[in-house]
mmCIF file of C-alpha atoms in Angstrom:
data_model
loop_
_atom_site.group_PDB
_atom_site.id
_atom_site.type_symbol
_atom_site.label_atom_id
_atom_site.label_comp_id
_atom_site.label_asym_id
_atom_site.label_seq_id
_atom_site.Cartn_x
_atom_site.Cartn_y
_atom_site.Cartn_z
ATOM 1 C CA MET A 1 91.002 14.092 59.557
ATOM 2 C CA LYS A 2 91.616 10.393 58.837
ATOM 3 C CA LYS A 3 93.199 11.264 55.469
ATOM 4 C CA THR A 4 95.486 13.849 57.109
ATOM 5 C CA LEU A 5 96.554 11.379 59.788
ATOM 6 C CA ALA A 6 97.245 8.709 57.187
ATOM 7 C CA LEU A 7 99.345 11.165 55.164
ATOM 8 C CA LEU A 8 101.386 12.126 58.246
ATOM 9 C CA LEU A 9 101.998 8.475 59.090
ATOM 10 C CA SER A 10 103.102 7.769 55.511
ATOM 11 C CA LEU A 11 105.539 10.700 55.598
ATOM 12 C CA ALA A 12 106.948 9.477 58.927
ATOM 13 C CA MET A 13 107.518 6.036 57.453
ATOM 14 C CA VAL A 14 109.356 7.486 54.453
ATOM 15 C CA VAL A 15 111.635 9.580 56.693
ATOM 16 C CA THR A 16 112.403 6.498 58.807
ATOM 17 C CA MET A 17 113.217 4.422 55.731
ATOM 18 C CA VAL A 18 115.509 7.106 54.297
ATOM 19 C CA ALA A 19 117.352 7.475 57.597
ATOM 20 C CA GLY A 20 117.786 3.728 57.853
ATOM 21 C CA CYS A 21 119.212 3.396 54.340
ATOM 22 C CA SER A 22 121.477 6.431 54.111
ATOM 23 C CA GLY A 23 124.743 4.818 55.233
ATOM 24 C CA GLY A 24 126.770 4.292 58.392
ATOM 25 C CA SER A 25 126.774 7.840 59.789
ATOM 26 C CA THR A 26 123.046 7.949 60.596
ATOM 27 C CA THR A 27 123.232 4.695 62.525
ATOM 28 C CA SER A 28 126.297 5.636 64.566
ATOM 29 C CA SER A 29 127.436 7.895 67.373
ATOM 30 C CA ALA A 30 129.086 10.292 64.890
ATOM 31 C CA ASP A 31 126.787 13.229 65.692
ATOM 32 C CA SER A 32 126.754 12.832 69.487
ATOM 33 C CA ASP A 33 129.080 14.257 72.150
ATOM 34 C CA VAL A 34 130.591 10.797 72.670
ATOM 35 C CA ILE A 35 132.373 8.762 69.994
ATOM 36 C CA LYS A 36 131.755 5.053 70.504
ATOM 37 C CA ILE A 37 134.287 2.498 69.337
ATOM 38 C CA GLY A 38 133.362 -1.179 69.476
ATOM 39 C CA VAL A 39 135.793 -3.758 70.816
ATOM 40 C CA PHE A 40 134.863 -7.126 69.349
ATOM 41 C CA GLU A 41 136.696 -9.970 71.106
ATOM 42 C CA PRO A 42 136.395 -13.522 72.479
ATOM 43 C CA LEU A 43 136.122 -13.020 76.241
ATOM 44 C CA THR A 44 134.675 -16.463 76.922
ATOM 45 C CA GLY A 45 135.218 -19.800 75.191
ATOM 46 C CA ALA A 46 138.363 -21.349 73.733
ATOM 47 C CA ASN A 47 140.003 -18.079 72.656
ATOM 48 C CA ALA A 48 139.223 -16.004 75.752
ATOM 49 C CA ALA A 49 142.826 -15.558 76.878
ATOM 50 C CA GLY A 50 143.770 -14.016 73.521
ATOM 51 C CA GLY A 51 140.773 -11.700 73.497
ATOM 52 C CA GLU A 52 141.537 -10.471 77.009
ATOM 53 C CA LEU A 53 145.106 -9.600 76.014
ATOM 54 C CA GLU A 54 143.920 -7.497 73.074
ATOM 55 C CA VAL A 55 141.303 -5.704 75.186
ATOM 56 C CA GLU A 56 144.047 -4.871 77.674
ATOM 57 C CA GLY A 57 145.990 -3.011 74.972
ATOM 58 C CA VAL A 58 142.911 -1.178 73.698
ATOM 59 C CA GLU A 59 141.934 -0.080 77.199
ATOM 60 C CA LEU A 60 145.448 1.179 77.962
ATOM 61 C CA ALA A 61 145.427 3.223 74.760
ATOM 62 C CA ASN A 62 142.001 4.620 75.666
ATOM 63 C CA GLN A 63 143.292 5.676 79.088
ATOM 64 C CA LEU A 64 146.215 7.497 77.477
ATOM 65 C CA ARG A 65 144.129 9.089 74.718
ATOM 66 C CA PRO A 66 140.512 9.298 75.899
ATOM 67 C CA GLU A 67 139.396 12.059 73.509
ATOM 68 C CA VAL A 68 139.477 12.960 69.839
ATOM 69 C CA LEU A 69 137.949 15.936 68.015
ATOM 70 C CA GLY A 70 137.117 17.352 71.453
ATOM 71 C CA LYS A 71 134.832 14.401 72.226
ATOM 72 C CA LYS A 72 135.133 11.593 74.747
ATOM 73 C CA VAL A 73 135.885 8.179 73.250
ATOM 74 C CA GLU A 74 133.795 5.430 74.820
ATOM 75 C CA LEU A 75 134.720 1.784 74.372
ATOM 76 C CA VAL A 76 131.844 -0.646 73.932
ATOM 77 C CA ILE A 77 133.125 -4.172 74.536
ATOM 78 C CA ALA A 78 131.288 -7.154 73.007
ATOM 79 C CA ASP A 79 132.044 -10.816 73.692
ATOM 80 C CA ASN A 80 131.905 -12.937 70.538
ATOM 81 C CA LYS A 81 132.287 -16.050 72.733
ATOM 82 C CA SER A 82 134.955 -17.655 70.491
ATOM 83 C CA ASP A 83 132.131 -18.675 68.140
ATOM 84 C CA LYS A 84 131.636 -17.751 64.482
ATOM 85 C CA ALA A 85 127.846 -17.358 64.719
ATOM 86 C CA GLU A 86 128.162 -15.304 67.903
ATOM 87 C CA ALA A 87 130.797 -13.186 66.158
ATOM 88 C CA THR A 88 128.294 -12.135 63.516
ATOM 89 C CA THR A 89 125.700 -11.354 66.188
ATOM 90 C CA ALA A 90 128.157 -9.393 68.357
ATOM 91 C CA ALA A 91 129.308 -7.232 65.439
ATOM 92 C CA ALA A 92 125.712 -6.530 64.408
ATOM 93 C CA ARG A 93 124.790 -5.574 67.969
ATOM 94 C CA LEU A 94 127.689 -3.117 68.215
ATOM 95 C CA ILE A 95 126.494 -1.428 65.040
ATOM 96 C CA GLU A 96 122.712 -1.548 65.436
ATOM 97 C CA LYS A 97 122.273 -1.209 69.188
ATOM 98 C CA ASP A 98 125.416 0.535 70.419
ATOM 99 C CA LYS A 99 125.872 2.814 67.392
ATOM 100 C CA VAL A 100 129.662 2.518 67.200
ATOM 101 C CA VAL A 101 131.585 4.381 64.490
ATOM 102 C CA ALA A 102 134.372 1.791 64.218
ATOM 103 C CA ILE A 103 135.189 -1.691 65.517
ATOM 104 C CA LEU A 104 138.462 -3.165 66.791
ATOM 105 C CA GLY A 105 139.094 -6.937 66.676
ATOM 106 C CA SER A 106 138.868 -9.839 66.730
ATOM 107 C CA TRP A 107 141.507 -12.196 68.097
ATOM 108 C CA GLY A 108 141.069 -15.168 65.799
ATOM 109 C CA SER A 109 140.861 -14.835 62.031
ATOM 110 C CA SER A 110 137.765 -17.034 61.790
ATOM 111 C CA LEU A 111 135.881 -14.666 64.092
ATOM 112 C CA SER A 112 136.947 -11.600 62.123
ATOM 113 C CA ILE A 113 136.004 -13.250 58.829
ATOM 114 C CA ALA A 114 132.566 -14.100 60.258
ATOM 115 C CA ALA A 115 131.925 -10.416 60.972
ATOM 116 C CA GLY A 116 133.173 -9.228 57.577
ATOM 117 C CA ASP A 117 129.846 -9.001 55.758
ATOM 118 C CA VAL A 118 128.234 -7.210 58.714
ATOM 119 C CA VAL A 119 130.750 -4.356 58.779
ATOM 120 C CA LYS A 120 130.830 -4.106 54.988
ATOM 121 C CA THR A 121 127.052 -4.006 54.586
ATOM 122 C CA ASN A 122 126.628 -1.418 57.353
ATOM 123 C CA GLN A 123 129.650 0.638 56.206
ATOM 124 C CA ILE A 124 131.332 0.623 59.616
ATOM 125 C CA PRO A 125 135.140 0.327 59.476
ATOM 126 C CA ALA A 126 136.816 -2.471 61.418
ATOM 127 C CA VAL A 127 140.469 -2.905 62.330
ATOM 128 C CA ALA A 128 141.721 -6.434 62.970
ATOM 129 C CA LEU A 129 144.434 -6.423 65.597
ATOM 130 C CA SER A 130 146.086 -9.836 65.303
ATOM 131 C CA ALA A 131 143.900 -11.623 62.727
ATOM 132 C CA THR A 132 146.510 -12.674 60.163
ATOM 133 C CA ASN A 133 144.526 -14.691 57.586
ATOM 134 C CA PRO A 134 144.341 -12.884 54.196
ATOM 135 C CA GLN A 135 140.575 -13.532 53.969
ATOM 136 C CA VAL A 136 139.891 -11.030 56.772
ATOM 137 C CA THR A 137 140.391 -8.075 54.438
ATOM 138 C CA ALA A 138 140.036 -9.737 51.019
ATOM 139 C CA GLY A 139 137.263 -8.085 49.004
ATOM 140 C CA ASN A 140 136.204 -5.968 51.980
ATOM 141 C CA ASP A 141 136.800 -2.213 51.768
ATOM 142 C CA TYR A 142 135.733 -1.796 55.404
ATOM 143 C CA TYR A 143 138.158 -4.221 57.099
ATOM 144 C CA PHE A 144 141.768 -3.263 57.858
ATOM 145 C CA ARG A 145 144.515 -4.719 60.052
ATOM 146 C CA VAL A 146 147.604 -3.622 62.000
ATOM 147 C CA CYS A 147 149.396 -7.015 62.032
ATOM 148 C CA PHE A 148 151.358 -8.876 59.368
ATOM 149 C CA LEU A 149 149.737 -11.641 57.287
ATOM 150 C CA ASP A 150 150.063 -15.417 57.295
ATOM 151 C CA PRO A 151 151.865 -15.669 53.928
ATOM 152 C CA PHE A 152 154.665 -13.635 55.541
ATOM 153 C CA GLN A 153 154.494 -15.495 58.873
ATOM 154 C CA GLY A 154 154.481 -18.876 57.115
ATOM 155 C CA THR A 155 157.558 -17.864 55.122
ATOM 156 C CA VAL A 156 159.346 -16.693 58.286
ATOM 157 C CA MET A 157 158.782 -20.010 60.071
ATOM 158 C CA ALA A 158 159.650 -22.098 57.004
ATOM 159 C CA ASN A 159 162.932 -20.215 56.747
ATOM 160 C CA TYR A 160 163.557 -20.772 60.452
ATOM 161 C CA ALA A 161 162.922 -24.514 60.143
ATOM 162 C CA TYR A 162 165.080 -24.887 57.046
ATOM 163 C CA LYS A 163 167.969 -22.556 57.873
ATOM 164 C CA ASN A 164 168.141 -22.487 61.671
ATOM 165 C CA LEU A 165 167.004 -26.032 62.462
ATOM 166 C CA ASN A 166 168.447 -27.646 59.312
ATOM 167 C CA ALA A 167 165.169 -29.471 58.773
ATOM 168 C CA LYS A 168 164.677 -31.623 55.713
ATOM 169 C CA LYS A 169 161.460 -33.416 56.769
ATOM 170 C CA VAL A 170 158.559 -31.639 58.478
ATOM 171 C CA ALA A 171 155.269 -32.838 59.942
ATOM 172 C CA ILE A 172 152.262 -30.509 60.073
ATOM 173 C CA ILE A 173 149.550 -30.581 62.748
ATOM 174 C CA GLN A 174 146.678 -28.227 61.922
ATOM 175 C CA GLU A 175 143.432 -27.174 63.575
ATOM 176 C CA VAL A 176 141.080 -27.743 60.632
ATOM 177 C CA SER A 177 138.162 -25.856 62.216
ATOM 178 C CA ASN A 178 140.342 -22.732 62.413
ATOM 179 C CA ASP A 179 140.917 -20.602 59.283
ATOM 180 C CA TYR A 180 144.098 -19.189 60.812
ATOM 181 C CA SER A 181 145.656 -22.600 61.411
ATOM 182 C CA VAL A 182 144.751 -24.035 58.002
ATOM 183 C CA GLY A 183 145.950 -20.933 56.170
ATOM 184 C CA LEU A 184 149.223 -20.710 58.054
ATOM 185 C CA ALA A 185 149.914 -24.414 57.550
ATOM 186 C CA LYS A 186 149.423 -23.983 53.795
ATOM 187 C CA PHE A 187 151.710 -20.948 53.536
ATOM 188 C CA PHE A 188 154.383 -22.704 55.601
ATOM 189 C CA THR A 189 154.105 -25.795 53.417
ATOM 190 C CA ASP A 190 154.388 -23.864 50.161
ATOM 191 C CA SER A 191 157.414 -21.957 51.395
ATOM 192 C CA PHE A 192 159.201 -24.958 52.910
ATOM 193 C CA VAL A 193 158.748 -27.109 49.808
ATOM 194 C CA LYS A 194 160.166 -24.277 47.716
ATOM 195 C CA LEU A 195 163.128 -23.769 50.052
ATOM 196 C CA SER A 196 163.966 -27.463 50.255
ATOM 197 C CA GLY A 197 163.335 -28.205 46.597
ATOM 198 C CA ASP A 198 161.630 -31.392 47.723
ATOM 199 C CA PRO A 199 157.924 -31.848 46.892
ATOM 200 C CA ASN A 200 157.801 -34.608 49.536
ATOM 201 C CA ALA A 201 159.365 -32.550 52.332
ATOM 202 C CA ILE A 202 156.092 -32.592 54.311
ATOM 203 C CA VAL A 203 156.118 -36.177 55.543
ATOM 204 C CA ALA A 204 152.879 -36.181 57.569
ATOM 205 C CA THR A 205 149.831 -34.004 58.225
ATOM 206 C CA GLY A 206 147.568 -34.404 61.234
ATOM 207 C CA ASN A 207 144.158 -32.733 61.527
ATOM 208 C CA TYR A 208 142.150 -31.932 64.646
ATOM 209 C CA ASN A 209 139.244 -29.711 65.713
ATOM 210 C CA THR A 210 139.067 -26.897 68.238
ATOM 211 C CA GLY A 211 138.403 -28.355 71.674
ATOM 212 C CA ASP A 212 139.987 -31.749 71.007
ATOM 213 C CA GLN A 213 142.121 -33.059 73.878
ATOM 214 C CA ASP A 214 143.445 -36.448 72.770
ATOM 215 C CA PHE A 215 146.093 -36.241 70.041
ATOM 216 C CA ASN A 216 147.783 -39.610 70.537
ATOM 217 C CA GLY A 217 146.536 -41.049 67.238
ATOM 218 C CA ILE A 218 147.937 -38.136 65.233
ATOM 219 C CA LEU A 219 151.199 -38.174 67.171
ATOM 220 C CA THR A 220 151.701 -41.924 66.834
ATOM 221 C CA ASN A 221 151.528 -41.583 63.046
ATOM 222 C CA ILE A 222 153.956 -38.658 63.131
ATOM 223 C CA LYS A 223 156.398 -40.512 65.377
ATOM 224 C CA ALA A 224 156.543 -43.309 62.790
ATOM 225 C CA VAL A 225 157.908 -40.969 60.093
ATOM 226 C CA ASN A 226 160.461 -39.334 62.427
ATOM 227 C CA PRO A 227 160.286 -35.680 61.209
ATOM 228 C CA ASP A 228 163.072 -33.195 61.898
ATOM 229 C CA VAL A 229 160.552 -30.507 62.951
ATOM 230 C CA ILE A 230 156.833 -30.350 63.757
ATOM 231 C CA PHE A 231 154.947 -27.227 62.708
ATOM 232 C CA ALA A 232 151.716 -26.944 64.716
ATOM 233 C CA PRO A 233 149.952 -23.599 64.306
ATOM 234 C CA GLY A 234 146.753 -23.506 66.324
ATOM 235 C CA ASN A 235 145.048 -22.341 69.462
ATOM 236 C CA PHE A 236 147.291 -22.059 72.535
ATOM 237 C CA THR A 237 145.512 -24.693 74.661
ATOM 238 C CA GLU A 238 145.347 -27.450 72.064
ATOM 239 C CA SER A 239 148.904 -26.700 70.894
ATOM 240 C CA ALA A 240 150.268 -27.033 74.436
ATOM 241 C CA LEU A 241 148.424 -30.332 74.899
ATOM 242 C CA ILE A 242 149.828 -31.621 71.590
ATOM 243 C CA ILE A 243 153.380 -30.888 72.729
ATOM 244 C CA LYS A 244 152.806 -32.482 76.158
ATOM 245 C CA GLN A 245 151.423 -35.646 74.618
ATOM 246 C CA ALA A 246 154.208 -35.737 72.015
ATOM 247 C CA ARG A 247 156.866 -35.642 74.717
ATOM 248 C CA ALA A 248 155.038 -38.380 76.653
ATOM 249 C CA LEU A 249 155.253 -40.560 73.519
ATOM 250 C CA GLY A 250 158.989 -39.957 73.272
ATOM 251 C CA ILE A 251 158.875 -37.528 70.339
ATOM 252 C CA THR A 252 161.874 -35.217 70.667
ATOM 253 C CA ALA A 253 161.548 -33.197 67.431
ATOM 254 C CA PRO A 254 161.403 -29.400 67.924
ATOM 255 C CA PHE A 255 157.920 -27.833 67.842
ATOM 256 C CA ILE A 256 157.440 -24.512 66.082
ATOM 257 C CA GLY A 257 154.281 -22.459 65.650
ATOM 258 C CA GLY A 258 152.706 -19.063 65.132
ATOM 259 C CA ASP A 259 151.671 -15.997 67.077
ATOM 260 C CA THR A 260 148.704 -17.658 68.831
ATOM 261 C CA TRP A 261 151.082 -19.524 71.126
ATOM 262 C CA GLU A 262 152.144 -16.335 72.874
ATOM 263 C CA THR A 263 149.693 -16.448 75.767
ATOM 264 C CA ASN A 264 150.390 -17.381 79.384
ATOM 265 C CA GLU A 265 147.955 -20.288 79.034
ATOM 266 C CA PHE A 266 150.307 -21.962 76.553
ATOM 267 C CA ILE A 267 152.956 -22.150 79.286
ATOM 268 C CA THR A 268 150.484 -22.915 82.075
ATOM 269 C CA VAL A 269 148.979 -25.862 80.192
ATOM 270 C CA GLY A 270 152.225 -27.106 78.650
ATOM 271 C CA GLY A 271 154.504 -26.662 81.662
ATOM 272 C CA ALA A 272 158.042 -27.953 81.262
ATOM 273 C CA ASP A 273 157.114 -29.755 78.034
ATOM 274 C CA VAL A 274 156.793 -26.488 76.062
ATOM 275 C CA GLU A 275 160.305 -25.361 77.017
ATOM 276 C CA GLY A 276 162.148 -24.693 73.771
ATOM 277 C CA ALA A 277 158.996 -24.243 71.668
ATOM 278 C CA VAL A 278 159.581 -21.538 69.056
ATOM 279 C CA MET A 279 157.018 -19.152 67.573
ATOM 280 C CA SER A 280 156.748 -16.096 65.360
ATOM 281 C CA THR A 281 155.123 -13.020 66.830
ATOM 282 C CA PHE A 282 154.663 -9.268 66.357
ATOM 283 C CA PHE A 283 156.464 -7.495 69.202
ATOM 284 C CA ASP A 284 158.987 -7.890 71.994
ATOM 285 C CA ASP A 285 158.934 -5.603 75.020
ATOM 286 C CA THR A 286 162.697 -5.885 75.524
ATOM 287 C CA ASN A 287 163.365 -4.765 71.967
ATOM 288 C CA PRO A 288 160.765 -2.168 70.858
ATOM 289 C CA LEU A 289 161.238 -1.014 67.268
ATOM 290 C CA THR A 290 159.913 2.564 67.605
ATOM 291 C CA GLU A 291 159.661 5.444 70.069
ATOM 292 C CA ALA A 292 155.934 4.661 70.251
ATOM 293 C CA GLY A 293 156.917 1.143 71.272
ATOM 294 C CA LYS A 294 159.106 2.463 74.083
ATOM 295 C CA THR A 295 156.254 4.674 75.287
ATOM 296 C CA PHE A 296 153.843 1.760 75.202
ATOM 297 C CA VAL A 297 156.190 -0.435 77.264
ATOM 298 C CA ALA A 298 156.735 2.315 79.856
ATOM 299 C CA GLU A 299 153.012 3.015 80.213
ATOM 300 C CA TYR A 300 152.130 -0.669 80.367
ATOM 301 C CA LYS A 301 154.622 -1.244 83.169
ATOM 302 C CA LYS A 302 153.138 1.675 85.086
ATOM 303 C CA ALA A 303 149.664 0.216 84.702
ATOM 304 C CA TYR A 304 150.688 -3.405 85.398
ATOM 305 C CA PRO A 305 153.871 -3.337 87.519
ATOM 306 C CA ASP A 306 153.549 -7.001 88.505
ATOM 307 C CA ARG A 307 153.460 -8.366 84.924
ATOM 308 C CA ASP A 308 156.531 -10.164 83.599
ATOM 309 C CA ASN A 309 155.844 -10.247 79.852
ATOM 310 C CA ILE A 310 153.886 -7.941 77.585
ATOM 311 C CA ALA A 311 152.006 -9.999 74.990
ATOM 312 C CA ALA A 312 152.471 -8.935 71.389
ATOM 313 C CA VAL A 313 148.707 -8.886 70.797
ATOM 314 C CA THR A 314 148.369 -6.360 73.636
ATOM 315 C CA ALA A 315 150.702 -4.059 71.717
ATOM 316 C CA LEU A 316 148.587 -4.624 68.595
ATOM 317 C CA GLY A 317 145.429 -3.717 70.533
ATOM 318 C CA TYR A 318 147.137 -0.486 71.517
ATOM 319 C CA ASP A 319 148.137 0.188 67.903
ATOM 320 C CA GLY A 320 144.672 -0.528 66.528
ATOM 321 C CA TYR A 321 143.061 2.016 68.846
ATOM 322 C CA MET A 322 145.735 4.673 68.270
ATOM 323 C CA MET A 323 145.632 4.249 64.482
ATOM 324 C CA THR A 324 141.827 4.511 64.490
ATOM 325 C CA LEU A 325 141.928 7.742 66.503
ATOM 326 C CA ASP A 326 144.602 9.061 64.166
ATOM 327 C CA ALA A 327 142.249 8.332 61.249
ATOM 328 C CA ILE A 328 139.340 10.097 62.990
ATOM 329 C CA GLU A 329 141.545 13.124 63.584
ATOM 330 C CA ARG A 330 142.774 13.191 59.981
ATOM 331 C CA ALA A 331 139.198 12.787 58.735
ATOM 332 C CA GLY A 332 138.089 15.678 60.966
ATOM 333 C CA SER A 333 134.920 13.667 61.476
ATOM 334 C CA ALA A 334 133.480 10.683 63.315
ATOM 335 C CA ASP A 335 131.444 9.710 60.264
ATOM 336 C CA PRO A 336 132.198 5.999 59.643
ATOM 337 C CA VAL A 337 132.707 6.380 55.901
ATOM 338 C CA ALA A 338 135.106 9.286 56.456
ATOM 339 C CA ILE A 339 136.980 7.178 59.032
ATOM 340 C CA ARG A 340 137.175 4.322 56.540
ATOM 341 C CA ASP A 341 138.659 6.620 53.921
ATOM 342 C CA ALA A 342 141.215 7.975 56.386
ATOM 343 C CA LEU A 343 142.194 4.465 57.502
ATOM 344 C CA ALA A 344 142.712 3.464 53.879
ATOM 345 C CA ALA A 345 145.010 6.479 53.441
ATOM 346 C CA THR A 346 147.152 5.678 56.518
ATOM 347 C CA LYS A 347 150.840 6.104 55.740
ATOM 348 C CA ASP A 348 153.870 5.837 58.034
ATOM 349 C CA PHE A 349 151.836 5.710 61.229
ATOM 350 C CA GLU A 350 154.228 5.078 64.103
ATOM 351 C CA GLY A 351 152.835 2.231 66.172
ATOM 352 C CA ALA A 352 154.212 0.319 69.116
ATOM 353 C CA THR A 353 154.752 -2.684 66.827
ATOM 354 C CA GLY A 354 156.399 -0.704 64.027
ATOM 355 C CA MET A 355 155.589 1.705 61.223
ATOM 356 C CA ILE A 356 152.209 1.079 59.607
ATOM 357 C CA THR A 357 151.157 1.935 56.067
ATOM 358 C CA ILE A 358 147.855 0.523 54.819
ATOM 359 C CA ASP A 359 147.981 -0.947 51.332
ATOM 360 C CA ALA A 360 145.258 -1.268 48.698
ATOM 361 C CA ASN A 361 143.957 -4.455 50.353
ATOM 362 C CA GLY A 362 143.565 -2.838 53.767
ATOM 363 C CA ASP A 363 146.627 -4.643 55.124
ATOM 364 C CA ALA A 364 149.541 -3.227 57.089
ATOM 365 C CA THR A 365 152.736 -3.386 55.059
ATOM 366 C CA LYS A 366 155.106 -5.065 57.483
ATOM 367 C CA ASN A 367 158.137 -7.183 56.680
ATOM 368 C CA GLU A 368 159.623 -7.844 60.125
ATOM 369 C CA ALA A 369 158.682 -10.605 62.554
ATOM 370 C CA ILE A 370 159.945 -11.443 66.022
ATOM 371 C CA ILE A 371 161.004 -14.999 66.878
ATOM 372 C CA LYS A 372 160.518 -16.074 70.503
ATOM 373 C CA THR A 373 161.062 -19.251 72.477
ATOM 374 C CA VAL A 374 159.880 -20.507 75.832
ATOM 375 C CA LYS A 375 162.821 -20.414 78.222
ATOM 376 C CA ASP A 376 162.585 -20.920 81.988
ATOM 377 C CA GLY A 377 158.814 -20.619 81.814
ATOM 378 C CA ARG A 378 158.632 -17.297 79.980
ATOM 379 C CA PHE A 379 158.527 -16.043 76.398
ATOM 380 C CA THR A 380 162.048 -14.971 75.461
ATOM 381 C CA TYR A 381 163.343 -13.034 72.460
ATOM 382 C CA LEU A 382 165.403 -15.078 70.004
ATOM 383 C CA ASP A 383 165.698 -13.015 66.840
ATOM 384 C CA SER A 384 164.047 -10.590 64.475
ATOM 385 C CA VAL A 385 163.523 -11.577 60.847
ATOM 386 C CA THR A 386 163.046 -9.297 57.860
ATOM 387 C CA ILE A 387 161.783 -10.711 54.557
ATOM 388 C CA ASP A 388 161.181 -8.389 51.586
#
């Protein structure tokens, strides 16, 4: 009897081990009546405002398309707390505990990069919504994105500084604890030096960390070299404080930045001092590029009639969800590996932010950016830029 019991226990252990090692589908909701999609975002901490905007777009898309393959789609929302270590934990929890078949997010390239090994190892596809750093998808067959990349965004803003603002000398202020900020500063620098033909065109570089509040030392050094333009890609709160303190010191040079500035907190914190700040972004609700974009704007305004602006990252949240459901439908399966394969094969998907084709790196092939400025306390369309 003891031998029989021992044999049965051994067989049970083998079955458990096989199930645990046989890939993403056995650890997901693929075989249930509900398909679970994880939403992996900073909902507390320094990046919370950005995460909330992306969740808003995902939830709107889920309301408009709540089913696929005849099954209900359930969103499982995890807070990565604007922290790299928490990001890894949150992604693992979505996979191991909540059994999601795909993950959307995160706002913040550093947070997406932190989760990269988790999704790759567990073979669960992830779609970054506004994470623009190339390292998010580099060497990772399970991470995709619906936004453009920083090499493109850096080129767009370098062109704007050189051609529109006639800048010859530029100062850089970068958030060195933020992969997004450091990467975008580098791509801007490379492009601007090439455009200007001057290897010394970047006349000053100031470094700070996430959460810093006093930038007077950096700004005093920058004031001394009198740049034509200041490029300051970084988190919305710190960037707004930098501009406020620069104006208090008498610095009048234009400030330009990237997509992270487009949150209401940037204007709330910066007030009148951020008037005229210019940024690149992904979408403008007054100028949608596709029929899907027009539909998104109409549905958003129905859901939030009191809102003035629609944030670009909200549109990207919408696109990430819709593209993932399109992949599930094309795969004819909620198996994570099948979803991954379908995402990789995405071609000419019509999103709110434009047409999306996924390239061999898992990136959306996009060559158009929107330029916005702060005017009368709101984000206002300036131009659209196409770079091949």
